[in-house]
Short mmCIF file of N, CA and C in Angstrom, two decimals:
data_model
loop_
_atom_site.label_atom_id
_atom_site.label_comp_id
_atom_site.label_asym_id
_atom_site.label_seq_id
_atom_site.Cartn_x
_atom_site.Cartn_y
_atom_site.Cartn_z
N MET X 1 -0.64 7.78 -16.00
CA MET X 1 0.05 6.79 -15.18
C MET X 1 -0.99 5.99 -14.39
N LEU X 2 -0.82 4.68 -14.40
CA LEU X 2 -1.71 3.82 -13.64
C LEU X 2 -1.33 3.87 -12.16
N ASP X 3 -2.29 3.59 -11.31
CA ASP X 3 -2.05 3.61 -9.88
C ASP X 3 -1.36 2.33 -9.42
N LEU X 4 -1.92 1.18 -9.80
CA LEU X 4 -1.42 -0.10 -9.29
C LEU X 4 -1.52 -1.16 -10.39
N ILE X 5 -0.43 -1.90 -10.59
CA ILE X 5 -0.47 -3.02 -11.53
C ILE X 5 0.12 -4.26 -10.85
N LEU X 6 -0.24 -5.41 -11.40
CA LEU X 6 0.20 -6.70 -10.88
C LEU X 6 0.91 -7.44 -11.99
N CYS X 7 2.10 -7.94 -11.67
CA CYS X 7 2.86 -8.75 -12.63
C CYS X 7 2.90 -10.18 -12.09
N VAL X 8 2.39 -11.13 -12.88
CA VAL X 8 2.32 -12.52 -12.46
C VAL X 8 3.25 -13.35 -13.34
N ASP X 9 4.35 -13.82 -12.73
CA ASP X 9 5.34 -14.59 -13.47
C ASP X 9 6.18 -15.38 -12.48
N ASP X 10 6.54 -16.59 -12.85
CA ASP X 10 7.34 -17.43 -11.95
C ASP X 10 8.84 -17.18 -12.06
N ASP X 11 9.25 -16.39 -13.03
CA ASP X 11 10.67 -16.13 -13.25
C ASP X 11 11.10 -14.84 -12.55
N PRO X 12 11.97 -14.93 -11.53
CA PRO X 12 12.39 -13.73 -10.80
C PRO X 12 13.10 -12.70 -11.68
N ILE X 13 13.79 -13.15 -12.71
CA ILE X 13 14.48 -12.20 -13.60
C ILE X 13 13.45 -11.41 -14.41
N THR X 14 12.41 -12.09 -14.88
CA THR X 14 11.34 -11.40 -15.61
C THR X 14 10.65 -10.38 -14.71
N LEU X 15 10.40 -10.76 -13.46
CA LEU X 15 9.76 -9.83 -12.51
C LEU X 15 10.65 -8.62 -12.26
N MET X 16 11.94 -8.85 -12.10
CA MET X 16 12.88 -7.74 -11.87
C MET X 16 12.92 -6.81 -13.08
N LEU X 17 12.98 -7.40 -14.27
CA LEU X 17 13.00 -6.60 -15.50
C LEU X 17 11.70 -5.81 -15.65
N CYS X 18 10.60 -6.45 -15.33
CA CYS X 18 9.29 -5.79 -15.40
C CYS X 18 9.29 -4.55 -14.50
N LYS X 19 9.71 -4.74 -13.26
CA LYS X 19 9.75 -3.63 -12.30
C LYS X 19 10.63 -2.50 -12.83
N MET X 20 11.80 -2.86 -13.33
CA MET X 20 12.76 -1.87 -13.80
C MET X 20 12.18 -1.05 -14.97
N VAL X 21 11.63 -1.74 -15.96
CA VAL X 21 11.09 -1.05 -17.14
C VAL X 21 9.89 -0.19 -16.76
N ILE X 22 9.01 -0.71 -15.91
CA ILE X 22 7.81 0.04 -15.50
C ILE X 22 8.20 1.29 -14.71
N ASN X 23 9.15 1.15 -13.80
CA ASN X 23 9.61 2.31 -13.02
C ASN X 23 10.25 3.38 -13.90
N ARG X 24 11.05 2.96 -14.87
CA ARG X 24 11.72 3.92 -15.77
C ARG X 24 10.75 4.58 -16.74
N SER X 25 9.61 3.96 -16.96
CA SER X 25 8.65 4.48 -17.94
C SER X 25 7.57 5.34 -17.31
N ASP X 26 7.59 5.48 -15.99
CA ASP X 26 6.50 6.18 -15.30
C ASP X 26 5.15 5.64 -15.74
N PHE X 27 5.06 4.32 -15.80
CA PHE X 27 3.84 3.64 -16.26
C PHE X 27 2.86 3.44 -15.12
N ALA X 28 3.39 3.20 -13.92
CA ALA X 28 2.52 2.95 -12.76
C ALA X 28 3.17 3.48 -11.49
N LYS X 29 2.33 3.89 -10.55
CA LYS X 29 2.84 4.36 -9.26
C LYS X 29 3.36 3.19 -8.43
N GLU X 30 2.67 2.05 -8.52
CA GLU X 30 3.06 0.90 -7.72
C GLU X 30 2.89 -0.38 -8.51
N LEU X 31 3.85 -1.29 -8.31
CA LEU X 31 3.81 -2.60 -8.95
C LEU X 31 3.91 -3.66 -7.87
N ILE X 32 2.98 -4.61 -7.91
CA ILE X 32 3.06 -5.76 -7.00
C ILE X 32 3.24 -7.00 -7.87
N THR X 33 3.74 -8.07 -7.24
CA THR X 33 4.03 -9.27 -8.02
C THR X 33 3.42 -10.51 -7.37
N ALA X 34 3.23 -11.52 -8.20
CA ALA X 34 2.82 -12.84 -7.75
C ALA X 34 3.61 -13.84 -8.59
N GLN X 35 3.95 -14.99 -8.00
CA GLN X 35 4.78 -15.96 -8.70
C GLN X 35 4.00 -17.00 -9.48
N ASP X 36 2.68 -17.00 -9.32
CA ASP X 36 1.83 -17.90 -10.10
C ASP X 36 0.39 -17.42 -10.00
N GLY X 37 -0.47 -18.05 -10.78
CA GLY X 37 -1.87 -17.64 -10.81
C GLY X 37 -2.57 -17.80 -9.48
N GLU X 38 -2.19 -18.83 -8.72
CA GLU X 38 -2.83 -19.04 -7.42
C GLU X 38 -2.52 -17.89 -6.46
N GLN X 39 -1.27 -17.44 -6.43
CA GLN X 39 -0.92 -16.29 -5.59
C GLN X 39 -1.71 -15.05 -6.01
N ALA X 40 -1.86 -14.87 -7.31
CA ALA X 40 -2.62 -13.72 -7.82
C ALA X 40 -4.08 -13.80 -7.38
N LEU X 41 -4.70 -14.97 -7.53
CA LEU X 41 -6.09 -15.14 -7.10
C LEU X 41 -6.23 -14.94 -5.59
N ASN X 42 -5.26 -15.45 -4.83
CA ASN X 42 -5.29 -15.27 -3.38
C ASN X 42 -5.25 -13.78 -3.02
N TYR X 43 -4.48 -13.01 -3.77
CA TYR X 43 -4.42 -11.56 -3.55
C TYR X 43 -5.81 -10.94 -3.74
N PHE X 44 -6.48 -11.29 -4.85
CA PHE X 44 -7.81 -10.74 -5.11
C PHE X 44 -8.83 -11.24 -4.09
N ASP X 45 -8.71 -12.50 -3.69
CA ASP X 45 -9.63 -13.05 -2.68
C ASP X 45 -9.45 -12.32 -1.34
N GLU X 46 -8.22 -12.01 -1.01
CA GLU X 46 -7.95 -11.27 0.23
C GLU X 46 -8.56 -9.87 0.17
N LEU X 47 -8.46 -9.23 -0.99
CA LEU X 47 -9.11 -7.91 -1.16
C LEU X 47 -10.61 -8.03 -0.93
N LYS X 48 -11.21 -9.09 -1.47
CA LYS X 48 -12.66 -9.28 -1.29
C LYS X 48 -12.98 -9.47 0.19
N LEU X 49 -12.20 -10.28 0.89
CA LEU X 49 -12.44 -10.53 2.31
C LEU X 49 -12.27 -9.27 3.16
N ASN X 50 -11.28 -8.48 2.84
CA ASN X 50 -11.00 -7.26 3.61
C ASN X 50 -12.01 -6.14 3.35
N ASN X 51 -12.82 -6.31 2.31
CA ASN X 51 -13.79 -5.27 1.94
C ASN X 51 -15.20 -5.83 1.87
N LEU X 52 -15.51 -6.79 2.71
CA LEU X 52 -16.84 -7.41 2.67
C LEU X 52 -17.94 -6.36 2.77
N GLY X 53 -18.85 -6.41 1.83
CA GLY X 53 -19.99 -5.51 1.86
C GLY X 53 -19.70 -4.09 1.40
N THR X 54 -18.47 -3.80 1.05
CA THR X 54 -18.14 -2.45 0.57
C THR X 54 -17.46 -2.56 -0.79
N GLU X 55 -17.50 -1.49 -1.51
CA GLU X 55 -16.85 -1.44 -2.81
C GLU X 55 -15.34 -1.43 -2.63
N ILE X 56 -14.66 -2.24 -3.41
CA ILE X 56 -13.19 -2.27 -3.36
C ILE X 56 -12.69 -1.11 -4.20
N LYS X 57 -12.07 -0.16 -3.53
CA LYS X 57 -11.67 1.08 -4.21
C LYS X 57 -10.30 0.97 -4.89
N ARG X 58 -9.40 0.16 -4.34
CA ARG X 58 -8.05 0.10 -4.92
C ARG X 58 -7.68 -1.35 -5.21
N TYR X 59 -7.48 -1.62 -6.47
CA TYR X 59 -7.03 -2.93 -6.92
C TYR X 59 -6.27 -2.71 -8.23
N PRO X 60 -5.48 -3.70 -8.66
CA PRO X 60 -4.71 -3.50 -9.90
C PRO X 60 -5.61 -3.16 -11.08
N GLU X 61 -5.18 -2.14 -11.80
CA GLU X 61 -5.91 -1.75 -13.01
C GLU X 61 -5.48 -2.61 -14.19
N LEU X 62 -4.28 -3.19 -14.05
CA LEU X 62 -3.70 -3.98 -15.14
C LEU X 62 -2.90 -5.12 -14.56
N ILE X 63 -3.00 -6.27 -15.21
CA ILE X 63 -2.21 -7.44 -14.84
C ILE X 63 -1.37 -7.84 -16.05
N PHE X 64 -0.07 -7.98 -15.84
CA PHE X 64 0.80 -8.61 -16.84
C PHE X 64 0.87 -10.07 -16.43
N LEU X 65 0.42 -10.97 -17.30
CA LEU X 65 0.25 -12.37 -16.94
C LEU X 65 1.04 -13.30 -17.85
N ASP X 66 1.90 -14.10 -17.23
CA ASP X 66 2.61 -15.16 -17.95
C ASP X 66 1.65 -16.34 -18.09
N LEU X 67 1.84 -17.16 -19.10
CA LEU X 67 0.97 -18.31 -19.31
C LEU X 67 1.50 -19.58 -18.65
N ASN X 68 2.80 -19.81 -18.78
CA ASN X 68 3.38 -21.07 -18.32
C ASN X 68 4.05 -20.90 -16.97
N MET X 69 3.35 -21.34 -15.92
CA MET X 69 3.86 -21.25 -14.56
C MET X 69 3.47 -22.51 -13.81
N PRO X 70 4.28 -22.89 -12.81
CA PRO X 70 3.88 -24.03 -11.98
C PRO X 70 2.73 -23.63 -11.05
N VAL X 71 2.17 -24.55 -10.37
CA VAL X 71 1.06 -24.41 -9.42
C VAL X 71 -0.22 -24.05 -10.18
N MET X 72 -0.34 -22.82 -10.67
CA MET X 72 -1.48 -22.40 -11.48
C MET X 72 -0.97 -21.49 -12.60
N GLY X 73 -1.16 -21.95 -13.82
CA GLY X 73 -0.70 -21.19 -14.97
C GLY X 73 -1.66 -20.07 -15.34
N GLY X 74 -1.29 -19.33 -16.36
CA GLY X 74 -2.08 -18.18 -16.81
C GLY X 74 -3.46 -18.54 -17.32
N TRP X 75 -3.58 -19.67 -18.05
CA TRP X 75 -4.89 -20.06 -18.56
C TRP X 75 -5.85 -20.35 -17.43
N GLU X 76 -5.37 -21.08 -16.43
CA GLU X 76 -6.23 -21.42 -15.30
C GLU X 76 -6.63 -20.16 -14.53
N PHE X 77 -5.66 -19.24 -14.37
CA PHE X 77 -5.97 -17.97 -13.72
C PHE X 77 -7.08 -17.24 -14.49
N LEU X 78 -6.94 -17.16 -15.81
CA LEU X 78 -7.95 -16.47 -16.63
C LEU X 78 -9.32 -17.13 -16.51
N ASP X 79 -9.35 -18.46 -16.44
CA ASP X 79 -10.63 -19.16 -16.29
C ASP X 79 -11.32 -18.73 -14.99
N TYR X 80 -10.56 -18.65 -13.91
CA TYR X 80 -11.15 -18.21 -12.63
C TYR X 80 -11.51 -16.73 -12.67
N PHE X 81 -10.60 -15.91 -13.17
CA PHE X 81 -10.78 -14.46 -13.14
C PHE X 81 -11.90 -14.00 -14.08
N ALA X 82 -12.29 -14.85 -15.02
CA ALA X 82 -13.39 -14.51 -15.93
C ALA X 82 -14.75 -14.77 -15.29
N LYS X 83 -14.76 -15.44 -14.13
CA LYS X 83 -16.03 -15.73 -13.46
C LYS X 83 -16.68 -14.44 -12.97
N GLN X 84 -18.00 -14.49 -12.90
CA GLN X 84 -18.80 -13.31 -12.55
C GLN X 84 -18.37 -12.66 -11.24
N GLU X 85 -18.03 -13.46 -10.22
CA GLU X 85 -17.68 -12.88 -8.92
C GLU X 85 -16.46 -11.97 -9.02
N TYR X 86 -15.50 -12.32 -9.87
CA TYR X 86 -14.32 -11.47 -10.04
C TYR X 86 -14.62 -10.28 -10.95
N ARG X 87 -15.37 -10.53 -12.02
CA ARG X 87 -15.67 -9.46 -12.97
C ARG X 87 -16.54 -8.38 -12.31
N THR X 88 -17.40 -8.79 -11.37
CA THR X 88 -18.26 -7.84 -10.68
C THR X 88 -17.45 -6.99 -9.70
N GLN X 89 -16.55 -7.62 -8.97
CA GLN X 89 -15.80 -6.89 -7.95
C GLN X 89 -14.58 -6.15 -8.49
N PHE X 90 -14.07 -6.60 -9.63
CA PHE X 90 -12.88 -5.96 -10.21
C PHE X 90 -13.13 -5.63 -11.68
N PRO X 91 -14.17 -4.83 -11.95
CA PRO X 91 -14.61 -4.62 -13.33
C PRO X 91 -13.61 -3.89 -14.22
N ASN X 92 -12.76 -3.08 -13.63
CA ASN X 92 -11.83 -2.28 -14.44
C ASN X 92 -10.44 -2.89 -14.54
N CYS X 93 -10.28 -4.11 -14.07
CA CYS X 93 -8.98 -4.78 -14.12
C CYS X 93 -8.82 -5.45 -15.49
N LYS X 94 -7.81 -5.04 -16.21
CA LYS X 94 -7.52 -5.59 -17.54
C LYS X 94 -6.27 -6.45 -17.47
N VAL X 95 -6.12 -7.33 -18.45
CA VAL X 95 -4.99 -8.26 -18.48
C VAL X 95 -4.23 -8.13 -19.79
N ILE X 96 -2.92 -8.11 -19.67
CA ILE X 96 -2.04 -8.22 -20.83
C ILE X 96 -1.32 -9.55 -20.66
N VAL X 97 -1.52 -10.47 -21.60
CA VAL X 97 -0.79 -11.72 -21.55
C VAL X 97 0.61 -11.42 -22.07
N LEU X 98 1.59 -11.75 -21.25
CA LEU X 98 2.99 -11.48 -21.58
C LEU X 98 3.69 -12.83 -21.59
N SER X 99 3.97 -13.35 -22.77
CA SER X 99 4.47 -14.72 -22.85
C SER X 99 5.61 -14.83 -23.85
N SER X 100 6.39 -15.89 -23.68
CA SER X 100 7.47 -16.14 -24.62
C SER X 100 6.96 -16.92 -25.83
N THR X 101 5.75 -17.43 -25.75
CA THR X 101 5.17 -18.15 -26.88
C THR X 101 4.52 -17.16 -27.85
N ILE X 102 4.60 -17.47 -29.11
CA ILE X 102 3.90 -16.64 -30.10
C ILE X 102 3.00 -17.54 -30.95
N ASP X 103 2.50 -18.59 -30.33
CA ASP X 103 1.60 -19.52 -30.98
C ASP X 103 0.30 -18.80 -31.32
N PRO X 104 -0.07 -18.78 -32.60
CA PRO X 104 -1.32 -18.09 -32.99
C PRO X 104 -2.55 -18.61 -32.25
N GLU X 105 -2.56 -19.91 -31.91
CA GLU X 105 -3.70 -20.46 -31.16
C GLU X 105 -3.78 -19.85 -29.76
N ASP X 106 -2.62 -19.65 -29.12
CA ASP X 106 -2.59 -19.01 -27.80
C ASP X 106 -3.10 -17.58 -27.89
N ILE X 107 -2.69 -16.88 -28.93
CA ILE X 107 -3.11 -15.49 -29.11
C ILE X 107 -4.63 -15.43 -29.30
N SER X 108 -5.16 -16.32 -30.14
CA SER X 108 -6.61 -16.35 -30.37
C SER X 108 -7.36 -16.70 -29.10
N LYS X 109 -6.86 -17.70 -28.37
CA LYS X 109 -7.52 -18.12 -27.14
C LYS X 109 -7.54 -16.99 -26.11
N ALA X 110 -6.42 -16.28 -25.99
CA ALA X 110 -6.33 -15.18 -25.02
C ALA X 110 -7.37 -14.11 -25.30
N LYS X 111 -7.62 -13.86 -26.56
CA LYS X 111 -8.56 -12.80 -26.93
C LYS X 111 -10.02 -13.18 -26.72
N THR X 112 -10.27 -14.45 -26.34
CA THR X 112 -11.65 -14.85 -26.03
C THR X 112 -12.05 -14.42 -24.62
N TYR X 113 -11.09 -14.05 -23.80
CA TYR X 113 -11.38 -13.60 -22.44
C TYR X 113 -11.66 -12.10 -22.49
N PRO X 114 -12.79 -11.66 -21.96
CA PRO X 114 -13.20 -10.26 -22.09
C PRO X 114 -12.23 -9.25 -21.43
N MET X 115 -11.50 -9.69 -20.42
CA MET X 115 -10.61 -8.75 -19.72
C MET X 115 -9.23 -8.65 -20.36
N VAL X 116 -8.94 -9.51 -21.33
CA VAL X 116 -7.62 -9.49 -21.98
C VAL X 116 -7.58 -8.40 -23.05
N LEU X 117 -6.66 -7.47 -22.86
CA LEU X 117 -6.49 -6.37 -23.83
C LEU X 117 -5.59 -6.76 -24.99
N ASP X 118 -4.53 -7.52 -24.66
CA ASP X 118 -3.54 -7.81 -25.70
C ASP X 118 -2.70 -9.01 -25.29
N PHE X 119 -1.95 -9.51 -26.25
CA PHE X 119 -1.03 -10.62 -26.07
C PHE X 119 0.31 -10.12 -26.58
N LEU X 120 1.27 -9.97 -25.68
CA LEU X 120 2.58 -9.43 -26.06
C LEU X 120 3.69 -10.43 -25.78
N SER X 121 4.74 -10.32 -26.55
CA SER X 121 5.89 -11.19 -26.40
C SER X 121 6.86 -10.66 -25.36
N LYS X 122 7.41 -11.55 -24.55
CA LYS X 122 8.46 -11.16 -23.60
C LYS X 122 9.72 -10.81 -24.37
N PRO X 123 10.57 -10.00 -23.85
CA PRO X 123 10.46 -9.27 -22.59
C PRO X 123 9.69 -7.97 -22.77
N ILE X 124 9.21 -7.43 -21.67
CA ILE X 124 8.51 -6.15 -21.69
C ILE X 124 9.52 -5.05 -22.05
N SER X 125 9.07 -4.06 -22.78
CA SER X 125 9.98 -2.97 -23.17
C SER X 125 9.29 -1.63 -22.94
N LYS X 126 10.09 -0.59 -22.92
CA LYS X 126 9.58 0.76 -22.75
C LYS X 126 8.62 1.12 -23.90
N GLU X 127 8.96 0.66 -25.12
CA GLU X 127 8.12 0.93 -26.29
C GLU X 127 6.74 0.27 -26.13
N MET X 128 6.75 -0.96 -25.60
CA MET X 128 5.47 -1.65 -25.37
C MET X 128 4.60 -0.84 -24.42
N LEU X 129 5.23 -0.34 -23.36
CA LEU X 129 4.47 0.43 -22.37
C LEU X 129 3.96 1.74 -22.96
N GLU X 130 4.75 2.37 -23.81
CA GLU X 130 4.30 3.61 -24.46
C GLU X 130 3.06 3.33 -25.32
N ASP X 131 3.09 2.22 -26.07
CA ASP X 131 1.93 1.84 -26.89
C ASP X 131 0.73 1.52 -26.01
N LEU X 132 0.98 0.83 -24.88
CA LEU X 132 -0.10 0.49 -23.96
C LEU X 132 -0.76 1.73 -23.36
N LYS X 133 0.06 2.73 -23.06
CA LYS X 133 -0.49 3.97 -22.51
C LYS X 133 -1.56 4.54 -23.44
N LYS X 134 -1.29 4.48 -24.74
CA LYS X 134 -2.24 5.00 -25.72
C LYS X 134 -3.53 4.17 -25.73
N THR X 135 -3.40 2.86 -25.58
CA THR X 135 -4.55 1.96 -25.57
C THR X 135 -5.39 2.16 -24.32
N LEU X 136 -4.74 2.42 -23.20
CA LEU X 136 -5.43 2.50 -21.91
C LEU X 136 -6.10 3.84 -21.66
N VAL X 137 -5.77 4.85 -22.45
CA VAL X 137 -6.34 6.19 -22.22
C VAL X 137 -7.77 6.25 -22.70
#
């Protein structure tokens, strides 16, 4: 079971479903949410500020990331999160792109980011989480 995960999606129904499936699957102890990439980056920036000069001990081990969101979409989030400052401070944080698109170009592009583990189709399911558990071990 993971300690903390972050679900980034602008759709409240998707976030609610994510929480429900994750809680029923004993996949993570805690789930936090963000409604767009900017909120997610702000969360990580706040962690950096609150831990200046010290190692950040608790941060999401996994992010479920939607691609199409207002303000800052998933691609823009990945561009920022792939920068050295984030990779250095959050080295064990992995990303699962969770999208309604199944465009092969999107799937290929997602896999160019070193922190992206997989590209999965919405909605999240218990079976997906069971398969992920095997990948994350």
